[in-house]
Amino acid sequence: MQIETPAIVCALRNHGEHGAVVRLMTPDDGLQAAYVRGARGRRMRPVLVPGNQVEARLRARTEEQLAHAEVELTHSRGPLLTEPLPAAAIEWVTALTAAVLPEAQPYPRLYAGLDAFLALIEAAPSALGWASSLVRYEMLLLAELGFGLDLERCAVTGSNDDLVAVSPRSGLAVSAAEAEPYSGKLLPLPPFVRAGGAATWDEIAQGLDLTGHFLQRDVLTGRSQALGDARSRLVERILRAGGLI
């Protein structure tokens, strides 16, 4: 097996005296795990930072063998790690991606979504400019893993008008008229989740509640469960930035 590809560094686990097993998200070959010699050395440490974009060359004798990789930095996001909120967001999305995706399965839409989200964190002047995209990335990840929400029409009437809530059990959208008797039992559906565009802080909070419910129920299970604490800390920081707590 030989792969030469651009990639996003998602996770790093020390292995042996000087090396590490690195998990890389690639556009065509999905999540790839590989051993990088000297990963903990002075030269490689700044390269293998989660969120960095790299050019990777992976080689293994068989498909089952852990690949060895040579990695060159193409774009560093290290400067963002000095800013607590962007750093927490990068840590969350890369750790989530590394923990829940099956290895070597292509997810080109997720690669593109992760790449775009990381670029937006760099470009936006504040979390208001990128937090809604975090919700969209989590929605995309749920869909790619087979847990997508059906937000196209009302679960009761079949209409696609005035959809304002989501059933926490079925993941189906509910229109305003049908949702009214169940106020407090349904999850709010902020407009930007379906229509895109900008979002207010209140709408971002609603979006994070929505994706957080289904991530916790369907994805963050077993060994991934501890990730829920990291997400809770990130959400708290986002809500503080928006003056909501």
mmCIF file with all atom_site columns, C-alpha atoms in Angstrom, residues 135 188-192 201-211:
data_model
loop_
_atom_site.group_PDB
_atom_site.id
_atom_site.type_symbol
_atom_site.label_atom_id
_atom_site.label_alt_id
_atom_site.label_comp_id
_atom_site.label_asym_id
_atom_site.label_entity_id
_atom_site.label_seq_id
_atom_site.pdbx_PDB_ins_code
_atom_site.Cartn_x
_atom_site.Cartn_y
_atom_site.Cartn_z
_atom_site.occupancy
_atom_site.B_iso_or_equiv
_atom_site.pdbx_formal_charge
_atom_site.auth_seq_id
_atom_site.auth_comp_id
_atom_site.auth_asym_id
_atom_site.auth_atom_id
_atom_site.pdbx_PDB_model_num
ATOM 1  C CA . VAL A 1 135 ? -23.008 22.914 13.838 1.00 0.00 ? 135 VAL A CA 1
ATOM 2  C CA . PRO A 1 188 ? -35.589 23.861 18.411 1.00 0.00 ? 188 PRO A CA 1
ATOM 3  C CA . LEU A 1 189 ? -34.593 23.909 14.733 1.00 0.00 ? 189 LEU A CA 1
ATOM 4  C CA . PRO A 1 190 ? -32.808 27.199 14.003 1.00 0.00 ? 190 PRO A CA 1
ATOM 5  C CA . PRO A 1 191 ? -33.297 28.508 10.436 1.00 0.00 ? 191 PRO A CA 1
ATOM 6  C CA . PHE A 1 192 ? -29.602 28.430 9.457  1.00 0.00 ? 192 PHE A CA 1
ATOM 7  C CA . TRP A 1 201 ? -25.873 33.606 19.135 1.00 0.00 ? 201 TRP A CA 1
ATOM 8  C CA . ASP A 1 202 ? -29.247 32.230 20.288 1.00 0.00 ? 202 ASP A CA 1
ATOM 9  C CA . GLU A 1 203 ? -29.606 30.249 17.058 1.00 0.00 ? 203 GLU A CA 1
ATOM 10 C CA . ILE A 1 204 ? -26.063 28.904 17.406 1.00 0.00 ? 204 ILE A CA 1
ATOM 11 C CA . ALA A 1 205 ? -26.891 27.735 20.920 1.00 0.00 ? 205 ALA A CA 1
ATOM 12 C CA . GLN A 1 206 ? -29.981 25.966 19.603 1.00 0.00 ? 206 GLN A CA 1
ATOM 13 C CA . GLY A 1 207 ? -27.972 24.350 16.827 1.00 0.00 ? 207 GLY A CA 1
ATOM 14 C CA . LEU A 1 208 ? -25.364 23.083 19.283 1.00 0.00 ? 208 LEU A CA 1
ATOM 15 C CA . ASP A 1 209 ? -28.126 21.633 21.470 1.00 0.00 ? 209 ASP A CA 1
ATOM 16 C CA . LEU A 1 210 ? -29.558 19.875 18.427 1.00 0.00 ? 210 LEU A CA 1
ATOM 17 C CA . THR A 1 211 ? -26.369 18.259 17.179 1.00 0.00 ? 211 THR A CA 1
#
